[in-house]
Tab-separated table of C-alpha atoms and ligand atoms in Angstrom:
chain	number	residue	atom	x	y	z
X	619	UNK	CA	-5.888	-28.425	1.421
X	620	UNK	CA	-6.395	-26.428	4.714
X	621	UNK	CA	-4.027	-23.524	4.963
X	622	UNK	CA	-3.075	-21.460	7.558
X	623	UNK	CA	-3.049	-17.429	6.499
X	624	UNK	CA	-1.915	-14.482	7.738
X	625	UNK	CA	-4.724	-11.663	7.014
X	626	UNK	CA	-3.180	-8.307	6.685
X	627	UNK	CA	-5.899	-6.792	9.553
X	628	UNK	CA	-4.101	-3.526	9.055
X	629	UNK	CA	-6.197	-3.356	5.506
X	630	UNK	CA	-10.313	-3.322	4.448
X	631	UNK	CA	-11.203	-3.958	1.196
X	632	UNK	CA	-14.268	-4.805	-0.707
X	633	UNK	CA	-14.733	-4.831	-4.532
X	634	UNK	CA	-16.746	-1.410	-5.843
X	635	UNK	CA	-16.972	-2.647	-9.584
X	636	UNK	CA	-14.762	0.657	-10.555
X	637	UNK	CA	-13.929	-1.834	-13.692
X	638	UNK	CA	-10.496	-0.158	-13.258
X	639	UNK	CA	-8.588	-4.226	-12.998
X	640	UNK	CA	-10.736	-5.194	-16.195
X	641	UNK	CA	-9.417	-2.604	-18.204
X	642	UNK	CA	-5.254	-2.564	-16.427
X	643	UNK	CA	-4.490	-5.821	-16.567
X	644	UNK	CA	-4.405	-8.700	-18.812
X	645	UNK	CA	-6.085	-11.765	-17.719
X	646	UNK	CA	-4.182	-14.798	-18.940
X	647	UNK	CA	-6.315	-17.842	-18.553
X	648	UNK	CA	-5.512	-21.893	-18.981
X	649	UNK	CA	-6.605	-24.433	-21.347
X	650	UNK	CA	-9.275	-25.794	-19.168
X	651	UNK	CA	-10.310	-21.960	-18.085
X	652	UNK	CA	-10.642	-21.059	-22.040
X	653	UNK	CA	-12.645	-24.324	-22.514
X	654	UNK	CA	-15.091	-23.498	-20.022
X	655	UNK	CA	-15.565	-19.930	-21.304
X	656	UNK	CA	-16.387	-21.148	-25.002
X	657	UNK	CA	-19.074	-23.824	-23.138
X	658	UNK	CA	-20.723	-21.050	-21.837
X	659	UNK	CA	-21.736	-19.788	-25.458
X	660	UNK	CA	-21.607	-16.093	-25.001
X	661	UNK	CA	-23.710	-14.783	-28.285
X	662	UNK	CA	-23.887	-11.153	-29.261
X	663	UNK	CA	-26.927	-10.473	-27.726
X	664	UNK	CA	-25.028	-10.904	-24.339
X	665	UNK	CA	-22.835	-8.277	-25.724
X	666	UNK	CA	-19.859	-9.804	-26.126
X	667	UNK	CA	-17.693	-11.333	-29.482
X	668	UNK	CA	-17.941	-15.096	-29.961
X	669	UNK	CA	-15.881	-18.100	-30.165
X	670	UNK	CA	-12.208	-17.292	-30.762
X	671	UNK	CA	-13.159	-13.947	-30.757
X	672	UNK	CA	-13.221	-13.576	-26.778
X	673	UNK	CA	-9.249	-14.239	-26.571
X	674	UNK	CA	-6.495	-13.590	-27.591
X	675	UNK	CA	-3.424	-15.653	-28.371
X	676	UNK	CA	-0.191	-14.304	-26.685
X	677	UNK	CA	2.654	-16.474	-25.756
X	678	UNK	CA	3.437	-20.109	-27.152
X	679	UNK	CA	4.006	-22.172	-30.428
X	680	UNK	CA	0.744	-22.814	-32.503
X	681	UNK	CA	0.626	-26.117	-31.224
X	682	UNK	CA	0.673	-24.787	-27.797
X	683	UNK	CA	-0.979	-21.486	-27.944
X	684	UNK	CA	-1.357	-19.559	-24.383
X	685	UNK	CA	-4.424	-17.332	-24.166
X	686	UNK	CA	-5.587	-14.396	-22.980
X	687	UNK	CA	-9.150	-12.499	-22.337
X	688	UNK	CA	-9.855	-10.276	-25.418
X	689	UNK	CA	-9.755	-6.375	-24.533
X	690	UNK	CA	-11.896	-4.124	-26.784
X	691	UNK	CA	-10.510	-0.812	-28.785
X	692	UNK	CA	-11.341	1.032	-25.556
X	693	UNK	CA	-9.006	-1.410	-23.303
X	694	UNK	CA	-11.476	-2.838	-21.341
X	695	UNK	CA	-11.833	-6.818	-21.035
X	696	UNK	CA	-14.921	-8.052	-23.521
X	697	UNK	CA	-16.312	-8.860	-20.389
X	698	UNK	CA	-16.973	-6.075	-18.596
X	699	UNK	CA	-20.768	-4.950	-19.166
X	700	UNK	CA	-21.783	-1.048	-18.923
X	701	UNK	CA	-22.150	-1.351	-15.391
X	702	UNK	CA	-18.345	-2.227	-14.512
X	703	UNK	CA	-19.208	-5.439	-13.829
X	704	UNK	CA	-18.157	-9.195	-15.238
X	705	UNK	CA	-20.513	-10.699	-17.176
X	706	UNK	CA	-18.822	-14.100	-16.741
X	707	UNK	CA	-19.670	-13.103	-12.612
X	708	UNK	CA	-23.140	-12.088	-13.499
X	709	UNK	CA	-24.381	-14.587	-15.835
X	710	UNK	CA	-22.492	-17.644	-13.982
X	711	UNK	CA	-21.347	-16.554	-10.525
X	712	UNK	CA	-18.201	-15.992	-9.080
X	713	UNK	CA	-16.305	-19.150	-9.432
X	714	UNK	CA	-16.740	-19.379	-12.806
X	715	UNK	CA	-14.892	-16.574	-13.923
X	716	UNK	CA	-10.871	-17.536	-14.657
X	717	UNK	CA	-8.599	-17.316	-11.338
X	718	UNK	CA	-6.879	-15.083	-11.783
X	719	UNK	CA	-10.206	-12.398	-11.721
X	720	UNK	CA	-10.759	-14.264	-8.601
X	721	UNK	CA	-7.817	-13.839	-6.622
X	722	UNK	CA	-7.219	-10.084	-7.611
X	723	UNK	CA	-6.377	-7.786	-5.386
X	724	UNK	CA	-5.317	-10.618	-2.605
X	725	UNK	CA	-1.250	-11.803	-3.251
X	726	UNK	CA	-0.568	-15.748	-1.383
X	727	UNK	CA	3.162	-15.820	-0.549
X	728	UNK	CA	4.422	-18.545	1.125
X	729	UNK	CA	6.115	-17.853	4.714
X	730	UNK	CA	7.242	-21.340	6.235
X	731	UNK	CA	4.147	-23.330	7.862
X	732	UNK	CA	2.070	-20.335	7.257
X	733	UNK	CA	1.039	-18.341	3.871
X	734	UNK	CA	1.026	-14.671	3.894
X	735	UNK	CA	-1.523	-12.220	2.301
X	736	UNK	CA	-0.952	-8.990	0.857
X	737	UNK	CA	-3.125	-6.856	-1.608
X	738	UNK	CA	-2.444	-4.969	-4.711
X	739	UNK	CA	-3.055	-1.191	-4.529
X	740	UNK	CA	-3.610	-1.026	-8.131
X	741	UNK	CA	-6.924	-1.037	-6.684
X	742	UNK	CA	-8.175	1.591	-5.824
X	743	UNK	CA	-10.849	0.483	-3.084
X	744	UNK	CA	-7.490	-1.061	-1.428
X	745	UNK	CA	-5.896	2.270	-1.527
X	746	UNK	CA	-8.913	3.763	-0.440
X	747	UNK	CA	-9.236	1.264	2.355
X	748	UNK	CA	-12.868	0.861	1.589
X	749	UNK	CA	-15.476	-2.092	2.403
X	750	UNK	CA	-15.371	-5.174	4.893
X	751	UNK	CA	-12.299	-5.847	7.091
X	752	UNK	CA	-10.083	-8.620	6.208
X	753	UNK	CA	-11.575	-10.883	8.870
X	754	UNK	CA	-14.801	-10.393	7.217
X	755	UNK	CA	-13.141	-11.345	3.986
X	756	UNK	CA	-11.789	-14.218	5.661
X	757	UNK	CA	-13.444	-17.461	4.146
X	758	UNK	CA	-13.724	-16.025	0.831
X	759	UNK	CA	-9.446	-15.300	1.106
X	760	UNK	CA	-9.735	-19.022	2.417
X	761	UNK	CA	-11.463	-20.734	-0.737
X	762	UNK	CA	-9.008	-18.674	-2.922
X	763	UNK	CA	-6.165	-19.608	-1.205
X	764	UNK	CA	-7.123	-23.373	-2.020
X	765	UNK	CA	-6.992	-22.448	-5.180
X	766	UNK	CA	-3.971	-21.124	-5.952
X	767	UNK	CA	-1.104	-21.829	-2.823
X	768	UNK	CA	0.213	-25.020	-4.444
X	769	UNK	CA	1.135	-28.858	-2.378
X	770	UNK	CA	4.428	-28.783	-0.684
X	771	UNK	CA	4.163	-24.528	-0.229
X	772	UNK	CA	6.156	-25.605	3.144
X	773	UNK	CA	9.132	-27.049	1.668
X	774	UNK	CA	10.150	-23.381	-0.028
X	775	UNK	CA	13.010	-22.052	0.992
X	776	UNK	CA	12.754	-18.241	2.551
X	777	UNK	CA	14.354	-15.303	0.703
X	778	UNK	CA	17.864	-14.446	0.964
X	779	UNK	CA	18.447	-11.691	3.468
X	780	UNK	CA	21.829	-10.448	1.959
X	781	UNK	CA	23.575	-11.591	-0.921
X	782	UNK	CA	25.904	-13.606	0.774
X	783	UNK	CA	23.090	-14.173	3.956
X	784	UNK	CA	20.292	-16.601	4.301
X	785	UNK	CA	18.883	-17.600	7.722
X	786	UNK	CA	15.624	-20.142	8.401
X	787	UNK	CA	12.504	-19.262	8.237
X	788	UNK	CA	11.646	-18.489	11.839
X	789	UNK	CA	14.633	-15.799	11.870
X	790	UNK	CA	13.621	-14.555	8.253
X	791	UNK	CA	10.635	-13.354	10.089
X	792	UNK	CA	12.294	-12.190	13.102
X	793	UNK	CA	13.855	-9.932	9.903
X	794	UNK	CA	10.575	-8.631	8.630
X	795	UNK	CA	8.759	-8.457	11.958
X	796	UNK	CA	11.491	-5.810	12.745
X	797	UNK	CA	10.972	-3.853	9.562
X	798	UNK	CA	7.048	-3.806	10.446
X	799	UNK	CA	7.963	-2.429	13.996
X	800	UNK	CA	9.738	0.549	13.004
X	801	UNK	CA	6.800	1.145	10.141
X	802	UNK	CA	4.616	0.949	12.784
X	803	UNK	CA	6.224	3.688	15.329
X	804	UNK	CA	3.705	6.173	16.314
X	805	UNK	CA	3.777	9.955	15.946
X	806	UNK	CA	6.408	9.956	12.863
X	807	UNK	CA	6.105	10.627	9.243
X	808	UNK	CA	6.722	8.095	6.779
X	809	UNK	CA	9.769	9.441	5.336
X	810	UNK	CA	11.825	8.857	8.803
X	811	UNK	CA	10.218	5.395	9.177
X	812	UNK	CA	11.428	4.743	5.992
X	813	UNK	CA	14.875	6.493	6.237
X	814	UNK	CA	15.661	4.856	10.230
X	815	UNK	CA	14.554	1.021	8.235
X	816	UNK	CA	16.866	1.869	5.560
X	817	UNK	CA	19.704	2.748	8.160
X	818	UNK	CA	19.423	0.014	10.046
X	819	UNK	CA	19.080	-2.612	6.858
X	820	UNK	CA	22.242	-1.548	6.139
X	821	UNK	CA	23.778	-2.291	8.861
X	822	UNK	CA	22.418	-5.509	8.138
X	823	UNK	CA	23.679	-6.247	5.292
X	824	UNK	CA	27.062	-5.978	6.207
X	825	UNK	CA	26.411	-8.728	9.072
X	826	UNK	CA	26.699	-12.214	9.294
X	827	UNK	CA	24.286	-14.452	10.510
X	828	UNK	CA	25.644	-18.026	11.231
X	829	UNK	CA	26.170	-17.172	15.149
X	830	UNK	CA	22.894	-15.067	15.664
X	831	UNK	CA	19.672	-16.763	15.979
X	832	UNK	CA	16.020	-16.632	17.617
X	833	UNK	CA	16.434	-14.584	21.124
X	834	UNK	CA	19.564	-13.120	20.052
X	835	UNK	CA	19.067	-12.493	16.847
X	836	UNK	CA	16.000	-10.559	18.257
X	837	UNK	CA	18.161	-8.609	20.390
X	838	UNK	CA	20.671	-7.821	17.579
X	839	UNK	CA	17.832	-6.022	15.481
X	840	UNK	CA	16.240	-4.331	18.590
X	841	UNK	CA	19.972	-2.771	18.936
X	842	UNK	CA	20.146	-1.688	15.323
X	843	UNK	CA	17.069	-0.266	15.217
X	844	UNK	CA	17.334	1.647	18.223
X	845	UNK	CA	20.737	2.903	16.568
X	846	UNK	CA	18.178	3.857	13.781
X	847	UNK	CA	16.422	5.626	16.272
X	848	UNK	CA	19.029	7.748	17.869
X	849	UNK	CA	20.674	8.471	14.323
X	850	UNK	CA	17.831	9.671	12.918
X	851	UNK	CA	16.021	11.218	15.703
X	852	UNK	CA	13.747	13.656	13.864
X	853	UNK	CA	13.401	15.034	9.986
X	854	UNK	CA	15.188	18.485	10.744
X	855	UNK	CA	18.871	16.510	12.086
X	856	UNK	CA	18.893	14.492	9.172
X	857	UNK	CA	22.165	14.734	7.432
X	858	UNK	CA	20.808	15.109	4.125
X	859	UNK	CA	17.303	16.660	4.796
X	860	UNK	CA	18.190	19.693	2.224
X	861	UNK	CA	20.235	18.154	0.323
X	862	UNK	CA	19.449	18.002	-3.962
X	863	UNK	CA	19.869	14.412	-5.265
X	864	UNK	CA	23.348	14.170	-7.207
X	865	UNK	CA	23.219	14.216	-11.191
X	866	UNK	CA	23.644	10.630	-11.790
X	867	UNK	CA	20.760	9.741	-9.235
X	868	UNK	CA	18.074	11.955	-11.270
X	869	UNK	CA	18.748	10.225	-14.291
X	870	UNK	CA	18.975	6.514	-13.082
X	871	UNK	CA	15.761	7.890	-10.705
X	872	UNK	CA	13.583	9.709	-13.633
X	873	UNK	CA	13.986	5.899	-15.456
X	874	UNK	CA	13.227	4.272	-12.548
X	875	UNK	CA	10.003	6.531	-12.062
X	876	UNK	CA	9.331	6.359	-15.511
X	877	UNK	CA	8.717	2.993	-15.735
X	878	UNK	CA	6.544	2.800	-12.545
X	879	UNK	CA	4.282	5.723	-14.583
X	880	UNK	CA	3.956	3.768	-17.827
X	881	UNK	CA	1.040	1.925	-19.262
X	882	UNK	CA	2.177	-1.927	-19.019
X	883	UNK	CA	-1.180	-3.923	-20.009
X	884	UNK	CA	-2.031	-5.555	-23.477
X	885	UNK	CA	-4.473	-2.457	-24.337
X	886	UNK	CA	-1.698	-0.080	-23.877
X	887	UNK	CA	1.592	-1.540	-24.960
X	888	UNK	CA	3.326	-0.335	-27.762
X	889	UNK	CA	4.474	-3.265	-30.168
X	890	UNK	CA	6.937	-3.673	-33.351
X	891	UNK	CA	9.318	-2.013	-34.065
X	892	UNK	CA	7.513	1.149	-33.657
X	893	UNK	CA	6.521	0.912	-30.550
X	894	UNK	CA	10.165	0.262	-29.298
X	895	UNK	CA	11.732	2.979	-31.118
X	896	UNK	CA	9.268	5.145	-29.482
X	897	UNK	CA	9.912	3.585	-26.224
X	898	UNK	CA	13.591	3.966	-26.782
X	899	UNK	CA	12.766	7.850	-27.657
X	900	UNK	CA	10.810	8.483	-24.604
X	901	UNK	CA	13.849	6.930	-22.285
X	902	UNK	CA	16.242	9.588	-24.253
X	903	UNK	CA	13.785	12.179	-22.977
X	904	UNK	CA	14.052	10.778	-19.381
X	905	UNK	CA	17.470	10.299	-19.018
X	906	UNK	CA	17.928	13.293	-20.288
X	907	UNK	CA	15.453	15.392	-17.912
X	908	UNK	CA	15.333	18.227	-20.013
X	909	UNK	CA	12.281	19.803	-22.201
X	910	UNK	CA	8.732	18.021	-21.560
X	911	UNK	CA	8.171	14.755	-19.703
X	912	UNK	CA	6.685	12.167	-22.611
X	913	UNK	CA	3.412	11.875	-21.581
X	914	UNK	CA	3.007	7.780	-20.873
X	915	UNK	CA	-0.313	7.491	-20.052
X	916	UNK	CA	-3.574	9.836	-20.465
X	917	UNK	CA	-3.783	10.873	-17.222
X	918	UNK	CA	-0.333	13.105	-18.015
X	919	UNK	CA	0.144	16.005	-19.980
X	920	UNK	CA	3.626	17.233	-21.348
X	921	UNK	CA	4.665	19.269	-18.614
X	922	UNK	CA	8.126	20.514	-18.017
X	923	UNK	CA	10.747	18.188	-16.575
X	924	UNK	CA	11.969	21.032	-14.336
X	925	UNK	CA	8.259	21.606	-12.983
X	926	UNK	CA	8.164	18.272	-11.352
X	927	UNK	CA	11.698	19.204	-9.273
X	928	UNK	CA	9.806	22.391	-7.421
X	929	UNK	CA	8.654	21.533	-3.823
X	930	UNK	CA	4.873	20.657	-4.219
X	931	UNK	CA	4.545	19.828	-0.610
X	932	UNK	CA	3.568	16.193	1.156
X	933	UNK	CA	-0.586	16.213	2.266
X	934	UNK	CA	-0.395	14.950	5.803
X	935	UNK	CA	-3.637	12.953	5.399
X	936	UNK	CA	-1.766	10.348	3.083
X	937	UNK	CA	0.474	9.583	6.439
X	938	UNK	CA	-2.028	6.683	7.171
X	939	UNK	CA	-2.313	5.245	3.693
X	940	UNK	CA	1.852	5.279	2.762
X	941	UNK	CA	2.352	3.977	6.390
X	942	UNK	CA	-0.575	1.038	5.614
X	943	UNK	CA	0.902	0.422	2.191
X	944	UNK	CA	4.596	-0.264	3.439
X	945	UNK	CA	3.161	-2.208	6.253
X	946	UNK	CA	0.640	-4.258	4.200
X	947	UNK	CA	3.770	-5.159	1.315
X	948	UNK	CA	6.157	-6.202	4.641
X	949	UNK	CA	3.799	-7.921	6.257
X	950	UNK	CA	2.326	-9.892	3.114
X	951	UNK	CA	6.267	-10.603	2.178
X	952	UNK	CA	5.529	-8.719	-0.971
X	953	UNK	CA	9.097	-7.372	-1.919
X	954	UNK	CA	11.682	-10.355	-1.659
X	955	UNK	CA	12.211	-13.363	-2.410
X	956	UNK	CA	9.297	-15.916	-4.920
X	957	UNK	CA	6.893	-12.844	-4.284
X	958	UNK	CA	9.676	-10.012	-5.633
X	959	UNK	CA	11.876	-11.558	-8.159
X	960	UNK	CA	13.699	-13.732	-5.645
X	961	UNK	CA	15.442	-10.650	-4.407
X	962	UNK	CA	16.968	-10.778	-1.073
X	963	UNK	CA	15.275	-9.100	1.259
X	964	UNK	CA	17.612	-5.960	1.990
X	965	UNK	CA	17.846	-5.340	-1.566
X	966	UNK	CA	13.659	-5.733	-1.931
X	967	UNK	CA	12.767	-3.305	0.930
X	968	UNK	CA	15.922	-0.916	-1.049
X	969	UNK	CA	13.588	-1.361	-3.972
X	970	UNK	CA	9.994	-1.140	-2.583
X	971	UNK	CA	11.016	1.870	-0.575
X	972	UNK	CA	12.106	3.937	-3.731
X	973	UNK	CA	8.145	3.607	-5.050
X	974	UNK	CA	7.539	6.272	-2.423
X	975	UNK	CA	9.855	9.085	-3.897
X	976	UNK	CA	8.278	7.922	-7.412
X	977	UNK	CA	5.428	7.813	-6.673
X	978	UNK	CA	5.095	11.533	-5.111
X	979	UNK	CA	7.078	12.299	-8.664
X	980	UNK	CA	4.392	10.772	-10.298
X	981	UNK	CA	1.808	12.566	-8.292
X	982	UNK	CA	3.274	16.088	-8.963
X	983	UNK	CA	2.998	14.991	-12.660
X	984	UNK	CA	-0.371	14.586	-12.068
X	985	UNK	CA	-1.088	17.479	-10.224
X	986	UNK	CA	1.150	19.630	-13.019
X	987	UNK	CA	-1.258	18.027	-15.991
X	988	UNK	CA	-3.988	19.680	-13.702
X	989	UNK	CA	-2.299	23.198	-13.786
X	990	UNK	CA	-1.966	23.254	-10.059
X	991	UNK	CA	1.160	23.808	-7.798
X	992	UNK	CA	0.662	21.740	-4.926
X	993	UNK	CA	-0.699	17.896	-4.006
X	994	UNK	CA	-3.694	16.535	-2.823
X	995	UNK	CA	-4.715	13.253	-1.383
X	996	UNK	CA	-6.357	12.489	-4.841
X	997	UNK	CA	-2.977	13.109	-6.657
X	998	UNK	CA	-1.312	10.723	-4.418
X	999	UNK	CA	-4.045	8.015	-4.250
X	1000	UNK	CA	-4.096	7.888	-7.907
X	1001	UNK	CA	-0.152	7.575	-8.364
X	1002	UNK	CA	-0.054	4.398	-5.908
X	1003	UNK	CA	-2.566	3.048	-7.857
X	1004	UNK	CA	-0.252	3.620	-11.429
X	1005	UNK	CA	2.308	2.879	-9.561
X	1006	UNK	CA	1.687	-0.453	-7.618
X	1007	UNK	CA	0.272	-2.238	-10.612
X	1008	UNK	CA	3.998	-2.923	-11.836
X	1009	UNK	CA	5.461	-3.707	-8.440
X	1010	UNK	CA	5.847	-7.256	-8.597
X	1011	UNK	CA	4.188	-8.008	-11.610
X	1012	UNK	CA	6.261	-6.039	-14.679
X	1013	UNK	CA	9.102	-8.369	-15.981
X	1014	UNK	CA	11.342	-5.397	-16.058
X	1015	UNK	CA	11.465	-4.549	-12.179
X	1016	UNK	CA	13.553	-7.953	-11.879
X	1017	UNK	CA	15.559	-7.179	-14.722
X	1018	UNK	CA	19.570	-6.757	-14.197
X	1019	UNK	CA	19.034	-3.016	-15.657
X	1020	UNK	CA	16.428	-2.543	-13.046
X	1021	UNK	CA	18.328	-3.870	-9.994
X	1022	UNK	CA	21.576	-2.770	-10.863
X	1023	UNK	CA	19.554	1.229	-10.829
X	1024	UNK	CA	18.384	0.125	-7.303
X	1025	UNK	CA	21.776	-0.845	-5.732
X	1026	UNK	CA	23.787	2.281	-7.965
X	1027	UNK	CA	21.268	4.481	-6.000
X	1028	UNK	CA	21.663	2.653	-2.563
X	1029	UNK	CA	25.147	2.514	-2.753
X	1030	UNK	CA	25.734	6.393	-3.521
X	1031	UNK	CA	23.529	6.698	-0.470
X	1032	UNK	CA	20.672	8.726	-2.611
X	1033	UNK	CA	17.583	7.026	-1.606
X	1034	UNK	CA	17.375	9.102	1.597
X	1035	UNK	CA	17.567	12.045	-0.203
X	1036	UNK	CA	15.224	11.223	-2.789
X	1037	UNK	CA	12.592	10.445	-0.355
X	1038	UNK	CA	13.824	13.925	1.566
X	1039	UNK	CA	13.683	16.265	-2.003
X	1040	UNK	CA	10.266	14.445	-2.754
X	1041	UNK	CA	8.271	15.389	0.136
X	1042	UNK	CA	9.616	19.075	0.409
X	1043	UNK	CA	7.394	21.996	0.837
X	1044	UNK	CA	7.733	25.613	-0.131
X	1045	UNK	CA	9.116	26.419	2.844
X	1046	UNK	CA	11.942	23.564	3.230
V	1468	LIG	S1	-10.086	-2.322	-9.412
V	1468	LIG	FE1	-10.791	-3.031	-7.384
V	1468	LIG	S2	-12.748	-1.982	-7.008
V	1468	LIG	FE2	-12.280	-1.794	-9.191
V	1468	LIG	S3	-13.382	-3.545	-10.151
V	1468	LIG	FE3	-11.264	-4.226	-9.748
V	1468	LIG	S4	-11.324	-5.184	-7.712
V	1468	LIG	FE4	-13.222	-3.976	-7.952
């Protein structure tokens, strides 16, 4: 089936065989996909188990078993070879490894006639922005696209804009080519982009939408977001650029954070009864945001909660890679509707924009574990990449719990300030 994309050209990525996706995320693979594998007779001389041995069973009666790759004791996939790369890829070429190794780091989302692309920056080459530009990339997105957009991708409906709001799909893109304008204003941090979007959303989503439609409805959002504009005209005259996030914010926000910072893949889930008492434990310690932060991955150390509230500044040279990574999510439809939970799109943008203040909290966590005051590019590069691997993907980001901690935040009027107290420097 011939489908028409739209290539995020903002982005270049090429794969650099890190091995970091063979090792974060677990590959679930079909019937046919697991026949295949065991046809190709992997011995131990390729250095890999055998038979049953290269999956596991995860989901699904015994009569209807659903399967994953096998990950060895170290958490990578059985088969990634010494040299971070697939053995399945090496041995048998590219389209023989299961889909879903194929298709990561591109996301298909459907957007009316058209299907629109975005990428994962779990990667890190995608953070990075490293290797051959998406028009280079083109025909290979192409042949994976046949593979996995599904007949009749025209006939879905577009996401919700409000909760009480949905418009067609020409004017739900009139909505999102609006939020990609303002990303895309020149000469401003990220944090007012971000801020003047969220003031103008909400604006939105107190509107109706049965009377306003293509030209006008295209006026309408160049008049909110030039209200945006002169509201928010600079960091400084922001109403709540000093201002410490309230009590109940830190707590529902250190949750919120600390699920973006855990370890979420097969090889690093805790299981049984243990492993949710110790889960249950570690939230305590959040919500709480006293003594050490649980450390949830390796990367962390125990630091103390209150060292991750001091200013550790915002490195200007990550203004280009938050600025792409917003853009990139908008563009690619990546945080409403089938791709996000079916979550209307003022509440998904809500949602997708509080990853930035978590993720600099992650970062400083980072950069804490490393004994130092202050972040680099590094620190922030690798928290997007913790970070994004959940957005999306993580049952629990379109759980009632998890929404309900989006809108308590949005509706105390808190994300603003979270993304003001996050990016402060000594100085501030
Ligand atoms: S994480 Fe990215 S760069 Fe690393 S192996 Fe996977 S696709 Fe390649």
């Amino acid at each position: 089936m011939a489908v028409s994309l739209t290539l995020p050209t903002i982005q270049n990525w090429s794969c650099h065989n890190c091995g970091g996706c063979c090792r974060q995320h677990a590959i679930e693979i079909t019937a046919e996909e697991r026949q295949r594998i065991l046809s190709q007779a992997w011995t131990e001389q390729d250095g890999t188990p055998t038979g049953n041995a290269l999956f596991e069973w995860h989901a699904g009666p015994p009569w209807a078993k659903r399967y994953r790759l096998a990950h060895r004791d170290d958490g990578a996939c059985v088969f990634l070879n010494e040299q971070g790369l697939c053995r399945i890829h090496a041995k048998f070429g590219e389209s023989a490894k299961p889909l879903a190794c194929r298709v990561y780091p591109y996301a298909f989302h459907p957007a009316g006639k058209k299907v629109t692309v975005s990428l994962r920056f779990s990667c890190p080459s995608v953070v990075a922005n490293r290797g051959r530009t998406m028009s280079q990339n083109s025909d290979d997105i192409r042949q994976i696209a046949r593979a996995v957009v599904p007949d009749g991708f025209e006939k879905m409906p577009p996401p919700q804009i409000s909760v009480r709001e949905r418009v067609d799909w020409p004017d739900t893109l009139r909505f999102v080519d609006a939020i990609d304008a303002t990303l895309a204003t020149p000469c401003i941090p990220i944090s007012l982009k971000l801020q003047r979007t969220l003031f103008w959303l909400n604006l939105v989503d107190q509107a109706r939408f049965e009377k306003l439609s293509g030209t006008r409805l295209r006026e309408f959002l160049d008049l909110i977001r030039q209200a945006a504009d002169d509201e928010l005209p600079d960091v400084i005259h922001q109403p709540d650029a000093d201002a410490k996030p309230s009590a109940i914010a830190g707590v529902q926000f250190r949750l919120l954070a600390a699920q973006y910072a855990r370890k979420d893949t097969a090889a690093g889930r805790s299981s049984g009864w243990r492993g949710r008492w110790n889960l249950f434990r570690a939230a305590t310690r959040f919500a709480r945001g006293s003594g050490n932060v649980p450390a949830l991955q390796t990367s962390f150390r125990e630091v103390p909660f209150e060292t991750l509230e001091q200013p550790f500044g915002f490195p200007s040279e990550c203004e280009e890679l938050w600025t792409r990574y917003f853009r990139v999510k908008v563009q690619g439809l990546h945080f409403c509707g089938a791709a996000y939970y079916d979550i209307p799109l003022v509440e998904g943008f809500q949602s997708l924009s509080l990853i930035f203040p978590a993720t600099l909290w992650i970062a400083r966590w980072l950069a804490a574990s490393r004994d130092r005051k202050t972040l680099t590019p590094e620190d922030v590069a690798q928290a997007l990449s913790i970070a994004d691997h959940h957005h999306g993907y993580s049952p629990l980001f379109g759980t009632i719990g998890f929404r309900q901690r989006v809108r308590t935040l949005s509706q105390l009027g808190e994300i603003p300030k979270l993304i003001n107290w996050y990016t402060r420097t000594a100085t501030d």
